[in-house]
mmCIF file of C-alpha atoms and ligand atoms in Angstrom:
data_model
loop_
_atom_site.group_PDB
_atom_site.id
_atom_site.type_symbol
_atom_site.label_atom_id
_atom_site.label_comp_id
_atom_site.label_asym_id
_atom_site.label_seq_id
_atom_site.Cartn_x
_atom_site.Cartn_y
_atom_site.Cartn_z
ATOM 1 C CA UNK A 519 64.245 202.327 284.830
ATOM 2 C CA UNK A 520 65.629 205.855 284.731
ATOM 3 C CA UNK A 521 69.401 206.160 284.409
ATOM 4 C CA UNK A 522 71.646 209.193 284.463
ATOM 5 C CA UNK A 523 75.101 208.898 282.905
ATOM 6 C CA UNK A 524 77.791 211.226 284.171
ATOM 7 C CA UNK A 525 81.553 211.616 284.209
ATOM 8 C CA UNK A 526 84.502 213.740 283.269
ATOM 9 C CA UNK A 527 84.671 215.442 279.871
ATOM 10 C CA UNK A 528 85.548 213.014 277.116
ATOM 11 C CA UNK A 529 85.403 209.941 279.363
ATOM 12 C CA UNK A 530 82.856 208.304 277.053
ATOM 13 C CA UNK A 531 79.461 209.226 278.537
ATOM 14 C CA UNK A 532 77.720 209.661 275.192
ATOM 15 C CA UNK A 533 79.369 206.558 273.757
ATOM 16 C CA UNK A 534 78.194 204.439 276.693
ATOM 17 C CA UNK A 535 74.719 206.024 276.453
ATOM 18 C CA UNK A 536 74.492 205.064 272.770
ATOM 19 C CA UNK A 537 75.894 201.547 273.282
ATOM 20 C CA UNK A 538 73.493 200.975 276.159
ATOM 21 C CA UNK A 539 70.466 202.273 274.259
ATOM 22 C CA UNK A 540 71.213 200.117 271.233
ATOM 23 C CA UNK A 541 71.868 197.023 273.321
ATOM 24 C CA UNK A 542 68.661 197.474 275.320
ATOM 25 C CA UNK A 543 66.406 197.820 272.253
ATOM 26 C CA UNK A 544 68.012 194.747 270.724
ATOM 27 C CA UNK A 545 66.812 192.864 273.754
ATOM 28 C CA UNK A 546 63.249 194.124 273.628
ATOM 29 C CA UNK A 547 63.264 197.325 275.685
ATOM 30 C CA UNK A 548 61.891 200.632 274.506
ATOM 31 C CA UNK A 549 64.463 203.341 275.114
ATOM 32 C CA UNK A 550 64.326 207.115 275.407
ATOM 33 C CA UNK A 551 67.682 208.883 275.369
ATOM 34 C CA UNK A 552 67.692 212.417 276.763
ATOM 35 C CA UNK A 553 70.557 214.609 275.622
ATOM 36 C CA UNK A 554 71.012 217.281 278.303
ATOM 37 C CA UNK A 555 74.427 218.436 277.111
ATOM 38 C CA UNK A 556 73.985 221.998 275.867
ATOM 39 C CA UNK A 557 77.421 222.101 274.209
ATOM 40 C CA UNK A 558 78.127 218.851 272.400
ATOM 41 C CA UNK A 559 76.746 217.448 269.170
ATOM 42 C CA UNK A 560 78.031 213.874 269.168
ATOM 43 C CA UNK A 561 75.263 211.828 270.760
ATOM 44 C CA UNK A 562 72.624 212.074 268.040
ATOM 45 C CA UNK A 563 75.212 211.058 265.465
ATOM 46 C CA UNK A 564 76.293 208.086 267.587
ATOM 47 C CA UNK A 565 72.630 207.029 267.536
ATOM 48 C CA UNK A 566 72.289 207.688 263.805
ATOM 49 C CA UNK A 567 69.469 210.189 264.413
ATOM 50 C CA UNK A 568 69.158 213.762 263.111
ATOM 51 C CA UNK A 569 69.410 216.324 265.913
ATOM 52 C CA UNK A 570 65.835 217.083 267.044
ATOM 53 C CA UNK A 571 64.694 220.654 267.760
ATOM 54 C CA UNK A 572 65.318 221.847 271.316
ATOM 55 C CA UNK A 573 62.713 220.260 273.578
ATOM 56 C CA UNK A 574 62.750 223.522 275.566
ATOM 57 C CA UNK A 575 61.110 225.177 272.527
ATOM 58 C CA UNK A 576 58.000 223.067 273.121
ATOM 59 C CA UNK A 577 57.635 224.973 276.397
ATOM 60 C CA UNK A 578 58.082 228.361 274.712
ATOM 61 C CA UNK A 579 61.851 228.442 274.486
ATOM 62 C CA UNK A 580 64.625 229.074 276.934
ATOM 63 C CA UNK A 581 63.737 232.748 277.593
ATOM 64 C CA UNK A 582 60.093 231.926 278.352
ATOM 65 C CA UNK A 583 61.071 229.083 280.648
ATOM 66 C CA UNK A 584 63.502 231.372 282.455
ATOM 67 C CA UNK A 585 60.880 234.142 282.798
ATOM 68 C CA UNK A 586 58.439 231.684 284.322
ATOM 69 C CA UNK A 587 61.050 230.641 286.856
ATOM 70 C CA UNK A 588 62.041 234.262 287.636
ATOM 71 C CA UNK A 589 58.433 235.338 288.127
ATOM 72 C CA UNK A 590 58.034 232.748 290.855
ATOM 73 C CA UNK A 591 61.040 234.026 292.829
ATOM 74 C CA UNK A 592 61.815 233.331 295.635
ATOM 75 C CA UNK A 593 59.628 230.231 295.400
ATOM 76 C CA UNK A 594 61.007 229.238 291.995
ATOM 77 C CA UNK A 595 60.983 225.549 292.836
ATOM 78 C CA UNK A 596 57.185 225.697 292.830
ATOM 79 C CA UNK A 597 57.160 226.309 289.069
ATOM 80 C CA UNK A 598 55.722 223.341 287.263
ATOM 81 C CA UNK A 599 56.036 222.676 283.543
ATOM 82 C CA UNK A 600 53.979 219.502 283.620
ATOM 83 C CA UNK A 601 50.394 219.291 284.794
ATOM 84 C CA UNK A 602 50.200 215.516 284.590
ATOM 85 C CA UNK A 603 52.463 212.529 284.332
ATOM 86 C CA UNK A 604 53.657 211.754 280.812
ATOM 87 C CA UNK A 605 54.218 208.432 279.152
ATOM 88 C CA UNK A 606 56.441 207.965 276.080
ATOM 89 C CA UNK A 607 53.398 208.409 273.822
ATOM 90 C CA UNK A 608 52.744 211.914 275.234
ATOM 91 C CA UNK A 609 56.077 213.221 273.986
ATOM 92 C CA UNK A 610 55.438 215.359 270.888
ATOM 93 C CA UNK A 611 56.908 213.356 267.980
ATOM 94 C CA UNK A 612 58.410 216.444 266.322
ATOM 95 C CA UNK A 613 60.752 216.741 269.313
ATOM 96 C CA UNK A 614 61.420 213.024 269.640
ATOM 97 C CA UNK A 615 62.693 211.262 266.513
ATOM 98 C CA UNK A 616 63.164 207.522 266.708
ATOM 99 C CA UNK A 617 65.431 205.011 265.052
ATOM 100 C CA UNK A 618 65.299 201.240 265.502
ATOM 101 C CA UNK A 619 63.415 201.593 268.776
ATOM 102 C CA UNK A 620 65.619 204.323 270.275
ATOM 103 C CA UNK A 621 63.923 207.686 270.825
ATOM 104 C CA UNK A 622 65.952 210.859 271.279
ATOM 105 C CA UNK A 623 65.155 214.169 272.958
ATOM 106 C CA UNK A 624 67.588 217.057 273.036
ATOM 107 C CA UNK A 625 66.743 219.427 275.866
ATOM 108 C CA UNK A 626 68.495 222.295 274.131
ATOM 109 C CA UNK A 627 71.786 223.584 272.837
ATOM 110 C CA UNK A 628 73.424 226.958 273.278
ATOM 111 C CA UNK A 629 72.889 228.686 269.909
ATOM 112 C CA UNK A 630 73.857 232.319 270.371
ATOM 113 C CA UNK A 631 76.209 234.560 272.301
ATOM 114 C CA UNK A 632 74.552 236.048 275.364
ATOM 115 C CA UNK A 633 71.465 233.852 275.340
ATOM 116 C CA UNK A 634 71.905 232.983 279.012
ATOM 117 C CA UNK A 635 72.885 229.943 281.001
ATOM 118 C CA UNK A 636 71.580 226.403 280.725
ATOM 119 C CA UNK A 637 69.864 226.411 284.151
ATOM 120 C CA UNK A 638 66.266 226.735 282.844
ATOM 121 C CA UNK A 639 66.850 223.654 280.711
ATOM 122 C CA UNK A 640 68.184 221.873 283.789
ATOM 123 C CA UNK A 641 65.012 222.591 285.739
ATOM 124 C CA UNK A 642 62.876 221.487 282.827
ATOM 125 C CA UNK A 643 64.702 218.199 282.363
ATOM 126 C CA UNK A 644 64.600 217.413 286.061
ATOM 127 C CA UNK A 645 60.815 217.792 286.026
ATOM 128 C CA UNK A 646 60.490 215.927 282.756
ATOM 129 C CA UNK A 647 62.342 212.884 284.100
ATOM 130 C CA UNK A 648 60.343 213.032 287.317
ATOM 131 C CA UNK A 649 57.018 213.209 285.445
ATOM 132 C CA UNK A 650 57.667 210.287 283.124
ATOM 133 C CA UNK A 651 55.641 207.205 283.939
ATOM 134 C CA UNK A 652 57.364 204.126 282.552
ATOM 135 C CA UNK A 653 56.162 200.662 281.656
ATOM 136 C CA UNK A 654 58.419 197.856 282.903
ATOM 137 C CA UNK A 655 60.043 197.465 279.462
ATOM 138 C CA UNK A 656 60.844 201.180 279.105
ATOM 139 C CA UNK A 657 64.204 202.701 279.942
ATOM 140 C CA UNK A 658 65.287 206.342 280.084
ATOM 141 C CA UNK A 659 68.962 207.119 279.596
ATOM 142 C CA UNK A 660 69.971 210.688 280.377
ATOM 143 C CA UNK A 661 73.335 211.781 279.009
ATOM 144 C CA UNK A 662 74.768 214.756 280.877
ATOM 145 C CA UNK A 663 77.374 217.408 280.251
ATOM 146 C CA UNK A 664 80.852 216.917 281.693
ATOM 147 C CA UNK A 665 81.400 217.355 285.399
ATOM 148 C CA UNK A 666 78.867 217.607 288.202
ATOM 149 C CA UNK A 667 76.826 220.756 287.607
ATOM 150 C CA UNK A 668 73.795 218.560 286.832
ATOM 151 C CA UNK A 669 73.929 217.358 290.453
ATOM 152 C CA UNK A 670 73.622 221.017 291.433
ATOM 153 C CA UNK A 671 70.520 221.254 289.239
ATOM 154 C CA UNK A 672 69.077 218.154 290.923
ATOM 155 C CA UNK A 673 68.653 216.075 287.766
ATOM 156 C CA UNK A 674 69.807 212.909 289.587
ATOM 157 C CA UNK A 675 67.059 213.279 292.186
ATOM 158 C CA UNK A 676 64.549 211.800 289.748
ATOM 159 C CA UNK A 677 66.726 208.922 288.543
ATOM 160 C CA UNK A 678 66.733 205.326 289.765
ATOM 161 C CA UNK A 679 70.479 204.907 289.363
ATOM 162 C CA UNK A 680 73.556 206.835 288.314
ATOM 163 C CA UNK A 681 76.195 205.455 285.983
ATOM 164 C CA UNK A 682 79.541 207.181 286.169
ATOM 165 C CA UNK A 683 81.916 206.613 283.260
ATOM 166 C CA UNK A 684 85.544 206.614 284.387
ATOM 167 C CA UNK A 685 88.383 206.826 281.888
ATOM 168 C CA UNK A 686 91.977 206.117 282.876
ATOM 169 C CA UNK A 687 92.861 209.531 284.291
ATOM 170 C CA UNK A 688 93.555 210.959 287.722
ATOM 171 C CA UNK A 689 90.745 213.500 287.231
ATOM 172 C CA UNK A 690 88.166 210.780 286.593
ATOM 173 C CA UNK A 691 89.309 208.764 289.594
ATOM 174 C CA UNK A 692 89.169 211.853 291.794
ATOM 175 C CA UNK A 693 85.740 212.831 290.434
ATOM 176 C CA UNK A 694 84.418 209.360 291.254
ATOM 177 C CA UNK A 695 84.787 210.118 294.966
ATOM 178 C CA UNK A 696 82.657 213.233 294.621
ATOM 179 C CA UNK A 697 80.035 211.507 292.500
ATOM 180 C CA UNK A 698 79.787 208.679 295.032
ATOM 181 C CA UNK A 699 79.406 211.235 297.824
ATOM 182 C CA UNK A 700 76.762 213.286 295.971
ATOM 183 C CA UNK A 701 74.806 210.193 294.927
ATOM 184 C CA UNK A 702 74.912 208.853 298.462
ATOM 185 C CA UNK A 703 73.615 212.145 299.838
ATOM 186 C CA UNK A 704 70.396 211.749 297.821
ATOM 187 C CA UNK A 705 70.152 208.004 298.406
ATOM 188 C CA UNK A 706 70.803 207.006 294.791
ATOM 189 C CA UNK A 707 72.885 203.974 293.820
ATOM 190 C CA UNK A 708 75.953 204.770 291.734
ATOM 191 C CA UNK A 709 77.701 202.319 289.431
ATOM 192 C CA UNK A 710 81.068 202.838 287.791
ATOM 193 C CA UNK A 711 81.788 201.995 284.161
ATOM 194 C CA UNK A 712 85.502 201.896 283.447
ATOM 195 C CA UNK A 713 86.063 202.967 279.851
ATOM 196 C CA UNK A 714 88.968 202.989 277.387
ATOM 197 C CA UNK A 715 90.883 200.594 279.601
ATOM 198 C CA UNK A 716 93.611 198.072 278.933
ATOM 199 C CA UNK A 717 94.795 195.330 281.265
ATOM 200 C CA UNK A 718 97.226 197.416 283.304
ATOM 201 C CA UNK A 719 95.176 200.531 283.925
ATOM 202 C CA UNK A 720 92.006 198.532 284.550
ATOM 203 C CA UNK A 721 93.723 196.656 287.352
ATOM 204 C CA UNK A 722 95.049 199.891 288.871
ATOM 205 C CA UNK A 723 91.615 201.516 288.650
ATOM 206 C CA UNK A 724 89.843 198.587 290.270
ATOM 207 C CA UNK A 725 92.400 198.476 293.087
ATOM 208 C CA UNK A 726 92.361 202.220 293.651
ATOM 209 C CA UNK A 727 88.640 202.938 293.581
ATOM 210 C CA UNK A 728 87.363 203.419 297.099
ATOM 211 C CA UNK A 729 84.263 201.344 296.503
ATOM 212 C CA UNK A 730 85.454 198.832 293.944
ATOM 213 C CA UNK A 731 82.310 196.732 294.328
ATOM 214 C CA UNK A 732 80.392 199.315 292.365
ATOM 215 C CA UNK A 733 82.382 198.706 289.162
ATOM 216 C CA UNK A 734 79.690 197.288 286.910
ATOM 217 C CA UNK A 735 81.597 197.122 283.602
ATOM 218 C CA UNK A 736 84.973 197.694 282.013
ATOM 219 C CA UNK A 737 85.007 198.631 278.326
ATOM 220 C CA UNK A 738 88.372 198.249 276.577
ATOM 221 C CA UNK A 739 89.891 200.980 274.453
ATOM 222 C CA UNK A 740 88.523 200.160 271.016
ATOM 223 C CA UNK A 741 89.916 201.685 267.832
ATOM 224 C CA UNK A 742 86.635 201.175 265.928
ATOM 225 C CA UNK A 743 84.749 203.202 268.553
ATOM 226 C CA UNK A 744 87.424 205.876 268.466
ATOM 227 C CA UNK A 745 87.257 206.108 264.656
ATOM 228 C CA UNK A 746 83.456 206.253 264.644
ATOM 229 C CA UNK A 747 83.660 209.026 267.263
ATOM 230 C CA UNK A 748 86.148 210.948 265.165
ATOM 231 C CA UNK A 749 84.019 210.651 262.029
ATOM 232 C CA UNK A 750 80.737 211.388 263.794
ATOM 233 C CA UNK A 751 79.373 208.032 262.697
ATOM 234 C CA UNK A 752 76.672 205.877 264.172
ATOM 235 C CA UNK A 753 77.961 203.291 266.608
ATOM 236 C CA UNK A 754 77.340 199.846 265.200
ATOM 237 C CA UNK A 755 79.369 197.840 267.713
ATOM 238 C CA UNK A 756 77.619 195.519 270.103
ATOM 239 C CA UNK A 757 79.546 194.852 273.296
ATOM 240 C CA UNK A 758 79.045 191.889 275.603
ATOM 241 C CA UNK A 759 80.162 194.068 278.535
ATOM 242 C CA UNK A 760 77.254 196.448 277.902
ATOM 243 C CA UNK A 761 74.698 193.649 277.868
ATOM 244 C CA UNK A 762 76.131 192.339 281.112
ATOM 245 C CA UNK A 763 75.956 195.902 282.496
ATOM 246 C CA UNK A 764 72.223 196.373 281.995
ATOM 247 C CA UNK A 765 71.441 192.806 283.018
ATOM 248 C CA UNK A 766 73.177 193.499 286.334
ATOM 249 C CA UNK A 767 71.325 196.805 286.705
ATOM 250 C CA UNK A 768 67.983 195.131 286.151
ATOM 251 C CA UNK A 769 68.751 192.448 288.713
ATOM 252 C CA UNK A 770 69.546 195.068 291.372
HETATM 253 N N1 ATP B 940 86.011 202.461 274.714
HETATM 254 C C1 ATP B 940 86.440 203.407 273.853
HETATM 255 N N2 ATP B 940 87.512 203.160 273.058
HETATM 256 C C2 ATP B 940 87.981 204.088 272.204
HETATM 257 N N3 ATP B 940 87.457 205.314 272.060
HETATM 258 C C3 ATP B 940 86.388 205.614 272.825
HETATM 259 C C4 ATP B 940 85.823 204.692 273.748
HETATM 260 N N4 ATP B 940 84.784 205.296 274.361
HETATM 261 C C5 ATP B 940 84.691 206.527 273.822
HETATM 262 N N5 ATP B 940 85.648 206.730 272.900
HETATM 263 C C6 ATP B 940 85.903 207.943 272.122
HETATM 264 O O1 ATP B 940 86.252 208.982 273.010
HETATM 265 C C7 ATP B 940 85.752 210.213 272.548
HETATM 266 C C8 ATP B 940 84.891 210.847 273.639
HETATM 267 O O2 ATP B 940 83.758 210.006 273.818
HETATM 268 P P1 ATP B 940 82.356 210.630 274.183
HETATM 269 O O3 ATP B 940 82.001 211.736 273.278
HETATM 270 O O4 ATP B 940 81.422 209.506 274.318
HETATM 271 O O5 ATP B 940 82.711 211.220 275.615
HETATM 272 P P2 ATP B 940 81.835 212.175 276.530
HETATM 273 O O6 ATP B 940 82.179 211.830 277.922
HETATM 274 O O7 ATP B 940 80.408 212.093 276.136
HETATM 275 O O8 ATP B 940 82.429 213.585 276.148
HETATM 276 P P3 ATP B 940 81.817 215.029 276.530
HETATM 277 O O9 ATP B 940 82.183 215.267 277.955
HETATM 278 O O10 ATP B 940 82.539 215.940 275.585
HETATM 279 O O11 ATP B 940 80.341 214.968 276.305
HETATM 280 C C9 ATP B 940 84.952 209.914 271.282
HETATM 281 O O12 ATP B 940 85.747 210.204 270.168
HETATM 282 C C10 ATP B 940 84.693 208.415 271.382
HETATM 283 O O13 ATP B 940 84.577 207.801 270.119
HETATM 284 MG MG1 MG B 941 79.034 213.593 275.603
#
């Protein structure tokens, strides 16, 4: 199963990605988390893993990847970074540290002023997800940067399902309409995860969401998660809602 997690900035995408990864491995899955957020540095810490080198470097680095794409203009979509399908074991270990059954790849961060945009990394990750051949017990969780630019890069096209994390804010609720529309346009199922909720706002969110049937989980505001996030600590919490979430996904 290949999942993409999206949502508004700060809604809890990386937290849900880490909770989900840890819960899945506890129940026997093998999990690869792909960090595609070029700006943030929280996810690897939430997983308790040192930040791996940019996966883009394995393909020569961001500039080389961009040059390859530019050389193919106007047929840039024909550029291929993968000759064959890959399985988890084909991923170079130096770019894919593992802890307790969770593997982590970081597509690449922005390191310097003027080094260019993140689009080459977007094209690379889209192809990478598309070229991964999974065994039934393997799960890929792709954590994205805030907003919907990754839809523009087509990353969701190679996913089986999209999880949108919605925090109690007007912006998140509004964004959910767009995410549902974009997901629908490429024929991908979208599921909503309400996050940081309490009784009152959860009820409002469920009642207000256009397609409330797609709410797959509601994670309460949790001070231990918030403190771990603040300290940059590994998430050790195990949530029943998260287990129920992936069990529902696997049934569908
Ligand atoms: N259910 C929760 N209860 C309390 N705090 C939470 C919860 N979920 C996430 N947080 C906290 O909210 C903050 C933002 O979470 P997180 O980094 O996962 O969001 P994000 O959507 O990945 O953000 P970004 O868009 O910057 O990548 C973190 O400090 C995290 O610990
Ligand atoms: Mg994040």
